[in-house]
Amino acid sequence: MVETAPSDSALPGDVVIVARLRARDETMFAELIDAWSPGMLRAARAYVADEHSAHDVVQETWLGVLRGVDRFEARSSLRTWVYRILINKARTRGVRDARTVPVGDLGTTGDDHGPTVDPARFRGAGDPYPGHWHSSPPAWPSPEDGAVAAETRRELAAALAGLPARQRVVVTLRDVTGHSGDEVCELLSISAANQRVLLHRGRAALRAALERRWAEEARS
């Protein structure tokens, strides 16, 4: 699910990029847009109501980058700084769209508690093998099948859109746009422990959604 195209490895280092942006180098700006906009669009979509709003947020972000690059102080990577602008704008738009929650609500909530897998699927304490599966999860189709891979991506996208806001944002930043745990904590102002919980629960929910889908396919 990680955003891969175009690769950041094709870009020069932050010092060079910033210098060229400050010189209003249109070629550098275009390269940066091509490299980062797809991931930014996916991150914005985690906050807002639809694709149109996400595109608006990305466009507003790039305008903000141009206006603010002269004040960039390199306290974080350029990419983190750009995503911070994006997330601030996406939050504002998301609240207006009633798609997301205020930043202060990204801390520990009810979404962070409870089992990630239904306890009824495991053997009880009186069983000879307590804690083991009652029955193994169904085998998934091979991802080498192109049609299956495309269907899997659609199922994942739908399941991701249906996650609680906190989980949706963290999973998107970690698994779609490829940010590190530390970057996500910095961007969202949450603790490392909370980030790990939200990521684990979000991933578990996505896996469960795919498992239900393939189980239905196996029965049909």
JSON list of C-alpha atoms in Angstrom, two decimals:
[
{"chain": "A", "resi": 1, "resn": "MET", "atom": "CA", "xyz": [0.00, 0.00, 0.00]},
{"chain": "A", "resi": 2, "resn": "VAL", "atom": "CA", "xyz": [2.99, 2.30, 0.26]},
{"chain": "A", "resi": 3, "resn": "GLU", "atom": "CA", "xyz": [3.18, 5.13, -2.25]},
{"chain": "A", "resi": 4, "resn": "THR", "atom": "CA", "xyz": [6.03, 4.38, -4.60]},
{"chain": "A", "resi": 5, "resn": "ALA", "atom": "CA", "xyz": [5.92, 6.56, -7.70]},
{"chain": "A", "resi": 6, "resn": "PRO", "atom": "CA", "xyz": [7.87, 8.59, -8.43]},
{"chain": "A", "resi": 7, "resn": "SER", "atom": "CA", "xyz": [10.56, 7.71, -5.92]},
{"chain": "A", "resi": 8, "resn": "ASP", "atom": "CA", "xyz": [12.06, 10.29, -3.57]},
{"chain": "A", "resi": 9, "resn": "SER", "atom": "CA", "xyz": [15.43, 8.83, -4.52]},
{"chain": "A", "resi": 10, "resn": "ALA", "atom": "CA", "xyz": [15.13, 10.63, -7.86]},
{"chain": "A", "resi": 11, "resn": "LEU", "atom": "CA", "xyz": [15.08, 13.98, -6.07]},
{"chain": "A", "resi": 12, "resn": "PRO", "atom": "CA", "xyz": [18.11, 15.92, -4.83]},
{"chain": "A", "resi": 13, "resn": "GLY", "atom": "CA", "xyz": [18.62, 16.54, -1.12]},
{"chain": "A", "resi": 14, "resn": "ASP", "atom": "CA", "xyz": [16.56, 19.01, 0.88]},
{"chain": "A", "resi": 15, "resn": "VAL", "atom": "CA", "xyz": [19.24, 21.72, 0.78]},
{"chain": "A", "resi": 16, "resn": "VAL", "atom": "CA", "xyz": [19.26, 21.68, -3.01]},
{"chain": "A", "resi": 17, "resn": "ILE", "atom": "CA", "xyz": [15.48, 21.49, -3.33]},
{"chain": "A", "resi": 18, "resn": "VAL", "atom": "CA", "xyz": [14.92, 24.38, -0.92]},
{"chain": "A", "resi": 19, "resn": "ALA", "atom": "CA", "xyz": [17.52, 26.56, -2.65]},
{"chain": "A", "resi": 20, "resn": "ARG", "atom": "CA", "xyz": [15.95, 25.91, -6.05]},
{"chain": "A", "resi": 21, "resn": "LEU", "atom": "CA", "xyz": [12.42, 26.55, -4.75]},
{"chain": "A", "resi": 22, "resn": "ARG", "atom": "CA", "xyz": [13.55, 29.82, -3.20]},
{"chain": "A", "resi": 23, "resn": "ALA", "atom": "CA", "xyz": [15.01, 30.74, -6.59]},
{"chain": "A", "resi": 24, "resn": "ARG", "atom": "CA", "xyz": [11.56, 29.98, -8.06]},
{"chain": "A", "resi": 25, "resn": "ASP", "atom": "CA", "xyz": [12.91, 27.14, -10.16]},
{"chain": "A", "resi": 26, "resn": "GLU", "atom": "CA", "xyz": [9.79, 25.92, -11.98]},
{"chain": "A", "resi": 27, "resn": "THR", "atom": "CA", "xyz": [11.41, 22.65, -13.06]},
{"chain": "A", "resi": 28, "resn": "MET", "atom": "CA", "xyz": [12.26, 21.73, -9.46]},
{"chain": "A", "resi": 29, "resn": "PHE", "atom": "CA", "xyz": [8.75, 22.63, -8.35]},
{"chain": "A", "resi": 30, "resn": "ALA", "atom": "CA", "xyz": [7.24, 20.45, -11.08]},
{"chain": "A", "resi": 31, "resn": "GLU", "atom": "CA", "xyz": [9.47, 17.51, -10.12]},
{"chain": "A", "resi": 32, "resn": "LEU", "atom": "CA", "xyz": [8.44, 17.84, -6.49]},
{"chain": "A", "resi": 33, "resn": "ILE", "atom": "CA", "xyz": [4.76, 17.96, -7.42]},
{"chain": "A", "resi": 34, "resn": "ASP", "atom": "CA", "xyz": [5.13, 14.82, -9.54]},
{"chain": "A", "resi": 35, "resn": "ALA", "atom": "CA", "xyz": [6.97, 12.97, -6.77]},
{"chain": "A", "resi": 36, "resn": "TRP", "atom": "CA", "xyz": [4.85, 13.89, -3.78]},
{"chain": "A", "resi": 37, "resn": "SER", "atom": "CA", "xyz": [1.35, 14.79, -4.98]},
{"chain": "A", "resi": 38, "resn": "PRO", "atom": "CA", "xyz": [0.02, 11.20, -5.28]},
{"chain": "A", "resi": 39, "resn": "GLY", "atom": "CA", "xyz": [0.86, 10.44, -1.65]},
{"chain": "A", "resi": 40, "resn": "MET", "atom": "CA", "xyz": [-0.37, 13.85, -0.52]},
{"chain": "A", "resi": 41, "resn": "LEU", "atom": "CA", "xyz": [-3.69, 13.21, -2.26]},
{"chain": "A", "resi": 42, "resn": "ARG", "atom": "CA", "xyz": [-4.11, 9.92, -0.40]},
{"chain": "A", "resi": 43, "resn": "ALA", "atom": "CA", "xyz": [-3.22, 11.55, 2.92]},
{"chain": "A", "resi": 44, "resn": "ALA", "atom": "CA", "xyz": [-5.68, 14.39, 2.32]},
{"chain": "A", "resi": 45, "resn": "ARG", "atom": "CA", "xyz": [-8.38, 11.89, 1.39]},
{"chain": "A", "resi": 46, "resn": "ALA", "atom": "CA", "xyz": [-8.13, 10.43, 4.90]},
{"chain": "A", "resi": 47, "resn": "TYR", "atom": "CA", "xyz": [-9.48, 13.71, 6.24]},
{"chain": "A", "resi": 48, "resn": "VAL", "atom": "CA", "xyz": [-11.96, 15.05, 3.70]},
{"chain": "A", "resi": 49, "resn": "ALA", "atom": "CA", "xyz": [-15.26, 14.00, 2.22]},
{"chain": "A", "resi": 50, "resn": "ASP", "atom": "CA", "xyz": [-14.36, 13.32, -1.41]},
{"chain": "A", "resi": 51, "resn": "GLU", "atom": "CA", "xyz": [-11.68, 13.33, -4.09]},
{"chain": "A", "resi": 52, "resn": "HIS", "atom": "CA", "xyz": [-12.54, 16.85, -5.20]},
{"chain": "A", "resi": 53, "resn": "SER", "atom": "CA", "xyz": [-11.89, 18.21, -1.72]},
{"chain": "A", "resi": 54, "resn": "ALA", "atom": "CA", "xyz": [-8.64, 16.23, -1.49]},
{"chain": "A", "resi": 55, "resn": "HIS", "atom": "CA", "xyz": [-7.41, 17.73, -4.76]},
{"chain": "A", "resi": 56, "resn": "ASP", "atom": "CA", "xyz": [-8.27, 21.20, -3.47]},
{"chain": "A", "resi": 57, "resn": "VAL", "atom": "CA", "xyz": [-6.29, 20.54, -0.29]},
{"chain": "A", "resi": 58, "resn": "VAL", "atom": "CA", "xyz": [-3.24, 19.40, -2.26]},
{"chain": "A", "resi": 59, "resn": "GLN", "atom": "CA", "xyz": [-3.38, 22.46, -4.49]},
{"chain": "A", "resi": 60, "resn": "GLU", "atom": "CA", "xyz": [-3.70, 24.75, -1.46]},
{"chain": "A", "resi": 61, "resn": "THR", "atom": "CA", "xyz": [-0.76, 22.97, 0.13]},
{"chain": "A", "resi": 62, "resn": "TRP", "atom": "CA", "xyz": [1.52, 23.60, -2.84]},
{"chain": "A", "resi": 63, "resn": "LEU", "atom": "CA", "xyz": [0.55, 27.25, -2.80]},
{"chain": "A", "resi": 64, "resn": "GLY", "atom": "CA", "xyz": [1.40, 27.29, 0.90]},
{"chain": "A", "resi": 65, "resn": "VAL", "atom": "CA", "xyz": [4.77, 25.69, 0.16]},
{"chain": "A", "resi": 66, "resn": "LEU", "atom": "CA", "xyz": [5.63, 28.38, -2.38]},
{"chain": "A", "resi": 67, "resn": "ARG", "atom": "CA", "xyz": [4.57, 31.14, -0.02]},
{"chain": "A", "resi": 68, "resn": "GLY", "atom": "CA", "xyz": [6.34, 29.69, 2.97]},
{"chain": "A", "resi": 69, "resn": "VAL", "atom": "CA", "xyz": [9.53, 28.10, 1.63]},
{"chain": "A", "resi": 70, "resn": "ASP", "atom": "CA", "xyz": [11.56, 31.22, 2.40]},
{"chain": "A", "resi": 71, "resn": "ARG", "atom": "CA", "xyz": [10.70, 30.66, 6.07]},
{"chain": "A", "resi": 72, "resn": "PHE", "atom": "CA", "xyz": [11.56, 26.94, 6.09]},
{"chain": "A", "resi": 73, "resn": "GLU", "atom": "CA", "xyz": [14.09, 26.44, 8.90]},
{"chain": "A", "resi": 74, "resn": "ALA", "atom": "CA", "xyz": [15.00, 22.75, 8.34]},
{"chain": "A", "resi": 75, "resn": "ARG", "atom": "CA", "xyz": [13.88, 21.74, 11.84]},
{"chain": "A", "resi": 76, "resn": "SER", "atom": "CA", "xyz": [12.37, 18.68, 10.15]},
{"chain": "A", "resi": 77, "resn": "SER", "atom": "CA", "xyz": [12.75, 17.18, 6.70]},
{"chain": "A", "resi": 78, "resn": "LEU", "atom": "CA", "xyz": [11.22, 19.16, 3.86]},
{"chain": "A", "resi": 79, "resn": "ARG", "atom": "CA", "xyz": [8.76, 16.32, 3.23]},
{"chain": "A", "resi": 80, "resn": "THR", "atom": "CA", "xyz": [7.57, 16.39, 6.85]},
{"chain": "A", "resi": 81, "resn": "TRP", "atom": "CA", "xyz": [7.18, 20.17, 6.67]},
{"chain": "A", "resi": 82, "resn": "VAL", "atom": "CA", "xyz": [5.12, 19.89, 3.48]},
{"chain": "A", "resi": 83, "resn": "TYR", "atom": "CA", "xyz": [2.92, 17.19, 4.98]},
{"chain": "A", "resi": 84, "resn": "ARG", "atom": "CA", "xyz": [2.39, 19.31, 8.08]},
{"chain": "A", "resi": 85, "resn": "ILE", "atom": "CA", "xyz": [1.01, 22.07, 5.86]},
{"chain": "A", "resi": 86, "resn": "LEU", "atom": "CA", "xyz": [-1.13, 19.49, 4.07]},
{"chain": "A", "resi": 87, "resn": "ILE", "atom": "CA", "xyz": [-2.54, 18.01, 7.26]},
{"chain": "A", "resi": 88, "resn": "ASN", "atom": "CA", "xyz": [-3.37, 21.41, 8.73]},
{"chain": "A", "resi": 89, "resn": "LYS", "atom": "CA", "xyz": [-5.26, 22.36, 5.59]},
{"chain": "A", "resi": 90, "resn": "ALA", "atom": "CA", "xyz": [-6.92, 18.94, 5.35]},
{"chain": "A", "resi": 91, "resn": "ARG", "atom": "CA", "xyz": [-8.08, 19.15, 8.97]},
{"chain": "A", "resi": 92, "resn": "THR", "atom": "CA", "xyz": [-9.66, 22.54, 8.34]},
{"chain": "A", "resi": 93, "resn": "ARG", "atom": "CA", "xyz": [-11.40, 21.27, 5.21]},
{"chain": "A", "resi": 94, "resn": "GLY", "atom": "CA", "xyz": [-12.34, 17.99, 6.91]},
{"chain": "A", "resi": 95, "resn": "VAL", "atom": "CA", "xyz": [-14.06, 19.71, 9.82]},
{"chain": "A", "resi": 96, "resn": "ARG", "atom": "CA", "xyz": [-16.00, 21.80, 7.32]},
{"chain": "A", "resi": 97, "resn": "ASP", "atom": "CA", "xyz": [-16.93, 18.61, 5.46]},
{"chain": "A", "resi": 98, "resn": "ALA", "atom": "CA", "xyz": [-17.76, 16.83, 8.74]},
{"chain": "A", "resi": 99, "resn": "ARG", "atom": "CA", "xyz": [-15.33, 14.09, 7.67]},
{"chain": "A", "resi": 100, "resn": "THR", "atom": "CA", "xyz": [-12.82, 14.23, 10.51]},
{"chain": "A", "resi": 101, "resn": "VAL", "atom": "CA", "xyz": [-12.27, 15.07, 14.17]},
{"chain": "A", "resi": 102, "resn": "PRO", "atom": "CA", "xyz": [-10.44, 18.01, 15.76]},
{"chain": "A", "resi": 103, "resn": "VAL", "atom": "CA", "xyz": [-6.71, 17.53, 16.30]},
{"chain": "A", "resi": 104, "resn": "GLY", "atom": "CA", "xyz": [-7.18, 17.37, 20.05]},
{"chain": "A", "resi": 105, "resn": "ASP", "atom": "CA", "xyz": [-9.27, 14.23, 19.63]},
{"chain": "A", "resi": 106, "resn": "LEU", "atom": "CA", "xyz": [-6.45, 12.26, 18.03]},
{"chain": "A", "resi": 107, "resn": "GLY", "atom": "CA", "xyz": [-5.37, 11.01, 21.42]},
{"chain": "A", "resi": 108, "resn": "THR", "atom": "CA", "xyz": [-6.51, 7.81, 23.12]},
{"chain": "A", "resi": 109, "resn": "THR", "atom": "CA", "xyz": [-10.21, 7.11, 22.65]},
{"chain": "A", "resi": 110, "resn": "GLY", "atom": "CA", "xyz": [-12.61, 4.22, 22.46]},
{"chain": "A", "resi": 111, "resn": "ASP", "atom": "CA", "xyz": [-11.15, 3.33, 19.06]},
{"chain": "A", "resi": 112, "resn": "ASP", "atom": "CA", "xyz": [-7.94, 2.32, 20.85]},
{"chain": "A", "resi": 113, "resn": "HIS", "atom": "CA", "xyz": [-9.42, -0.31, 23.16]},
{"chain": "A", "resi": 114, "resn": "GLY", "atom": "CA", "xyz": [-10.89, -3.79, 22.91]},
{"chain": "A", "resi": 115, "resn": "PRO", "atom": "CA", "xyz": [-9.71, -6.90, 21.05]},
{"chain": "A", "resi": 116, "resn": "THR", "atom": "CA", "xyz": [-8.51, -6.58, 17.46]},
{"chain": "A", "resi": 117, "resn": "VAL", "atom": "CA", "xyz": [-9.79, -10.13, 16.69]},
{"chain": "A", "resi": 118, "resn": "ASP", "atom": "CA", "xyz": [-13.08, -11.57, 17.98]},
{"chain": "A", "resi": 119, "resn": "PRO", "atom": "CA", "xyz": [-12.17, -13.61, 21.12]},
{"chain": "A", "resi": 120, "resn": "ALA", "atom": "CA", "xyz": [-14.79, -16.21, 20.13]},
{"chain": "A", "resi": 121, "resn": "ARG", "atom": "CA", "xyz": [-12.48, -17.30, 17.30]},
{"chain": "A", "resi": 122, "resn": "PHE", "atom": "CA", "xyz": [-9.98, -18.70, 19.82]},
{"chain": "A", "resi": 123, "resn": "ARG", "atom": "CA", "xyz": [-10.14, -21.80, 22.03]},
{"chain": "A", "resi": 124, "resn": "GLY", "atom": "CA", "xyz": [-11.06, -21.15, 25.67]},
{"chain": "A", "resi": 125, "resn": "ALA", "atom": "CA", "xyz": [-9.18, -21.82, 28.88]},
{"chain": "A", "resi": 126, "resn": "GLY", "atom": "CA", "xyz": [-10.78, -25.28, 29.28]},
{"chain": "A", "resi": 127, "resn": "ASP", "atom": "CA", "xyz": [-9.62, -26.44, 25.86]},
{"chain": "A", "resi": 128, "resn": "PRO", "atom": "CA", "xyz": [-6.53, -28.66, 25.48]},
{"chain": "A", "resi": 129, "resn": "TYR", "atom": "CA", "xyz": [-5.06, -25.89, 23.28]},
{"chain": "A", "resi": 130, "resn": "PRO", "atom": "CA", "xyz": [-6.19, -22.61, 24.90]},
{"chain": "A", "resi": 131, "resn": "GLY", "atom": "CA", "xyz": [-5.63, -19.50, 22.81]},
{"chain": "A", "resi": 132, "resn": "HIS", "atom": "CA", "xyz": [-5.36, -21.41, 19.52]},
{"chain": "A", "resi": 133, "resn": "TRP", "atom": "CA", "xyz": [-7.72, -20.79, 16.62]},
{"chain": "A", "resi": 134, "resn": "HIS", "atom": "CA", "xyz": [-10.98, -22.79, 16.61]},
{"chain": "A", "resi": 135, "resn": "SER", "atom": "CA", "xyz": [-10.31, -23.08, 12.89]},
{"chain": "A", "resi": 136, "resn": "SER", "atom": "CA", "xyz": [-7.61, -21.51, 10.77]},
{"chain": "A", "resi": 137, "resn": "PRO", "atom": "CA", "xyz": [-8.48, -18.36, 8.81]},
{"chain": "A", "resi": 138, "resn": "PRO", "atom": "CA", "xyz": [-9.37, -19.13, 5.19]},
{"chain": "A", "resi": 139, "resn": "ALA", "atom": "CA", "xyz": [-6.56, -19.13, 2.65]},
{"chain": "A", "resi": 140, "resn": "TRP", "atom": "CA", "xyz": [-6.39, -15.99, 0.55]},
{"chain": "A", "resi": 141, "resn": "PRO", "atom": "CA", "xyz": [-6.15, -16.04, -3.24]},
{"chain": "A", "resi": 142, "resn": "SER", "atom": "CA", "xyz": [-2.73, -15.58, -4.78]},
{"chain": "A", "resi": 143, "resn": "PRO", "atom": "CA", "xyz": [-1.90, -11.87, -5.26]},
{"chain": "A", "resi": 144, "resn": "GLU", "atom": "CA", "xyz": [-0.12, -12.83, -8.49]},
{"chain": "A", "resi": 145, "resn": "ASP", "atom": "CA", "xyz": [-3.50, -12.94, -10.19]},
{"chain": "A", "resi": 146, "resn": "GLY", "atom": "CA", "xyz": [-3.91, -9.47, -11.73]},
{"chain": "A", "resi": 147, "resn": "ALA", "atom": "CA", "xyz": [-7.69, -9.42, -11.33]},
{"chain": "A", "resi": 148, "resn": "VAL", "atom": "CA", "xyz": [-7.40, -10.52, -7.70]},
{"chain": "A", "resi": 149, "resn": "ALA", "atom": "CA", "xyz": [-4.78, -7.84, -7.02]},
{"chain": "A", "resi": 150, "resn": "ALA", "atom": "CA", "xyz": [-7.03, -5.13, -8.48]},
{"chain": "A", "resi": 151, "resn": "GLU", "atom": "CA", "xyz": [-10.00, -6.37, -6.46]},
{"chain": "A", "resi": 152, "resn": "THR", "atom": "CA", "xyz": [-7.85, -6.46, -3.33]},
{"chain": "A", "resi": 153, "resn": "ARG", "atom": "CA", "xyz": [-6.84, -2.83, -3.83]},
{"chain": "A", "resi": 154, "resn": "ARG", "atom": "CA", "xyz": [-10.50, -1.84, -4.21]},
{"chain": "A", "resi": 155, "resn": "GLU", "atom": "CA", "xyz": [-11.46, -3.76, -1.07]},
{"chain": "A", "resi": 156, "resn": "LEU", "atom": "CA", "xyz": [-8.61, -2.19, 0.88]},
{"chain": "A", "resi": 157, "resn": "ALA", "atom": "CA", "xyz": [-9.54, 1.30, -0.28]},
{"chain": "A", "resi": 158, "resn": "ALA", "atom": "CA", "xyz": [-13.15, 0.79, 0.79]},
{"chain": "A", "resi": 159, "resn": "ALA", "atom": "CA", "xyz": [-12.12, -0.70, 4.14]},
{"chain": "A", "resi": 160, "resn": "LEU", "atom": "CA", "xyz": [-9.64, 2.12, 4.75]},
{"chain": "A", "resi": 161, "resn": "ALA", "atom": "CA", "xyz": [-12.32, 4.73, 4.07]},
{"chain": "A", "resi": 162, "resn": "GLY", "atom": "CA", "xyz": [-14.53, 3.02, 6.64]},
{"chain": "A", "resi": 163, "resn": "LEU", "atom": "CA", "xyz": [-12.00, 3.05, 9.50]},
{"chain": "A", "resi": 164, "resn": "PRO", "atom": "CA", "xyz": [-12.49, 5.39, 12.46]},
{"chain": "A", "resi": 165, "resn": "ALA", "atom": "CA", "xyz": [-10.83, 8.75, 11.75]},
{"chain": "A", "resi": 166, "resn": "ARG", "atom": "CA", "xyz": [-7.80, 8.25, 14.01]},
{"chain": "A", "resi": 167, "resn": "GLN", "atom": "CA", "xyz": [-7.01, 4.82, 12.61]},
{"chain": "A", "resi": 168, "resn": "ARG", "atom": "CA", "xyz": [-7.65, 5.92, 9.03]},
{"chain": "A", "resi": 169, "resn": "VAL", "atom": "CA", "xyz": [-5.20, 8.82, 9.28]},
{"chain": "A", "resi": 170, "resn": "VAL", "atom": "CA", "xyz": [-2.42, 6.81, 10.95]},
{"chain": "A", "resi": 171, "resn": "VAL", "atom": "CA", "xyz": [-2.72, 3.84, 8.57]},
{"chain": "A", "resi": 172, "resn": "THR", "atom": "CA", "xyz": [-2.76, 6.18, 5.57]},
{"chain": "A", "resi": 173, "resn": "LEU", "atom": "CA", "xyz": [0.38, 7.99, 6.68]},
{"chain": "A", "resi": 174, "resn": "ARG", "atom": "CA", "xyz": [2.24, 4.81, 7.61]},
{"chain": "A", "resi": 175, "resn": "ASP", "atom": "CA", "xyz": [1.14, 2.32, 4.96]},
{"chain": "A", "resi": 176, "resn": "VAL", "atom": "CA", "xyz": [0.01, 4.46, 2.03]},
{"chain": "A", "resi": 177, "resn": "THR", "atom": "CA", "xyz": [2.38, 7.44, 2.00]},
{"chain": "A", "resi": 178, "resn": "GLY", "atom": "CA", "xyz": [5.25, 5.61, 3.71]},
{"chain": "A", "resi": 179, "resn": "HIS", "atom": "CA", "xyz": [5.94, 7.89, 6.68]},
{"chain": "A", "resi": 180, "resn": "SER", "atom": "CA", "xyz": [7.90, 6.51, 9.63]},
{"chain": "A", "resi": 181, "resn": "GLY", "atom": "CA", "xyz": [6.36, 6.13, 13.07]},
{"chain": "A", "resi": 182, "resn": "ASP", "atom": "CA", "xyz": [8.36, 9.09, 14.36]},
{"chain": "A", "resi": 183, "resn": "GLU", "atom": "CA", "xyz": [7.16, 11.27, 11.48]},
{"chain": "A", "resi": 184, "resn": "VAL", "atom": "CA", "xyz": [3.54, 10.34, 12.13]},
{"chain": "A", "resi": 185, "resn": "CYS", "atom": "CA", "xyz": [3.90, 11.17, 15.82]},
{"chain": "A", "resi": 186, "resn": "GLU", "atom": "CA", "xyz": [5.37, 14.55, 14.90]},
{"chain": "A", "resi": 187, "resn": "LEU", "atom": "CA", "xyz": [2.76, 15.30, 12.25]},
{"chain": "A", "resi": 188, "resn": "LEU", "atom": "CA", "xyz": [-0.21, 14.35, 14.44]},
{"chain": "A", "resi": 189, "resn": "SER", "atom": "CA", "xyz": [1.21, 15.35, 17.85]},
{"chain": "A", "resi": 190, "resn": "ILE", "atom": "CA", "xyz": [0.51, 11.93, 19.34]},
{"chain": "A", "resi": 191, "resn": "SER", "atom": "CA", "xyz": [2.62, 9.60, 21.47]},
{"chain": "A", "resi": 192, "resn": "ALA", "atom": "CA", "xyz": [4.57, 6.68, 20.03]},
{"chain": "A", "resi": 193, "resn": "ALA", "atom": "CA", "xyz": [2.42, 4.27, 22.05]},
{"chain": "A", "resi": 194, "resn": "ASN", "atom": "CA", "xyz": [-0.81, 5.77, 20.72]},
{"chain": "A", "resi": 195, "resn": "GLN", "atom": "CA", "xyz": [0.52, 5.68, 17.17]},
{"chain": "A", "resi": 196, "resn": "ARG", "atom": "CA", "xyz": [1.35, 2.00, 17.51]},
{"chain": "A", "resi": 197, "resn": "VAL", "atom": "CA", "xyz": [-2.08, 1.15, 18.92]},
{"chain": "A", "resi": 198, "resn": "LEU", "atom": "CA", "xyz": [-3.93, 3.04, 16.20]},
{"chain": "A", "resi": 199, "resn": "LEU", "atom": "CA", "xyz": [-1.77, 1.46, 13.49]},
{"chain": "A", "resi": 200, "resn": "HIS", "atom": "CA", "xyz": [-2.22, -2.05, 14.88]},
{"chain": "A", "resi": 201, "resn": "ARG", "atom": "CA", "xyz": [-5.98, -1.72, 15.24]},
{"chain": "A", "resi": 202, "resn": "GLY", "atom": "CA", "xyz": [-6.36, -0.16, 11.80]},
{"chain": "A", "resi": 203, "resn": "ARG", "atom": "CA", "xyz": [-4.30, -2.87, 10.13]},
{"chain": "A", "resi": 204, "resn": "ALA", "atom": "CA", "xyz": [-6.23, -5.56, 11.98]},
{"chain": "A", "resi": 205, "resn": "ALA", "atom": "CA", "xyz": [-9.52, -4.07, 10.77]},
{"chain": "A", "resi": 206, "resn": "LEU", "atom": "CA", "xyz": [-8.28, -4.03, 7.18]},
{"chain": "A", "resi": 207, "resn": "ARG", "atom": "CA", "xyz": [-7.13, -7.62, 7.40]},
{"chain": "A", "resi": 208, "resn": "ALA", "atom": "CA", "xyz": [-10.48, -8.65, 8.88]},
{"chain": "A", "resi": 209, "resn": "ALA", "atom": "CA", "xyz": [-12.32, -6.91, 6.04]},
{"chain": "A", "resi": 210, "resn": "LEU", "atom": "CA", "xyz": [-10.25, -8.75, 3.44]},
{"chain": "A", "resi": 211, "resn": "GLU", "atom": "CA", "xyz": [-10.67, -12.04, 5.28]},
{"chain": "A", "resi": 212, "resn": "ARG", "atom": "CA", "xyz": [-14.46, -11.66, 5.29]},
{"chain": "A", "resi": 213, "resn": "ARG", "atom": "CA", "xyz": [-14.39, -10.87, 1.59]},
{"chain": "A", "resi": 214, "resn": "TRP", "atom": "CA", "xyz": [-12.32, -13.90, 0.64]},
{"chain": "A", "resi": 215, "resn": "ALA", "atom": "CA", "xyz": [-14.35, -16.15, 2.92]},
{"chain": "A", "resi": 216, "resn": "GLU", "atom": "CA", "xyz": [-17.48, -15.04, 1.05]},
{"chain": "A", "resi": 217, "resn": "GLU", "atom": "CA", "xyz": [-15.72, -15.73, -2.25]},
{"chain": "A", "resi": 218, "resn": "ALA", "atom": "CA", "xyz": [-14.72, -19.21, -1.06]},
{"chain": "A", "resi": 219, "resn": "ARG", "atom": "CA", "xyz": [-18.32, -20.05, -0.14]},
{"chain": "A", "resi": 220, "resn": "SER", "atom": "CA", "xyz": [-19.80, -18.78, -3.41]}
]
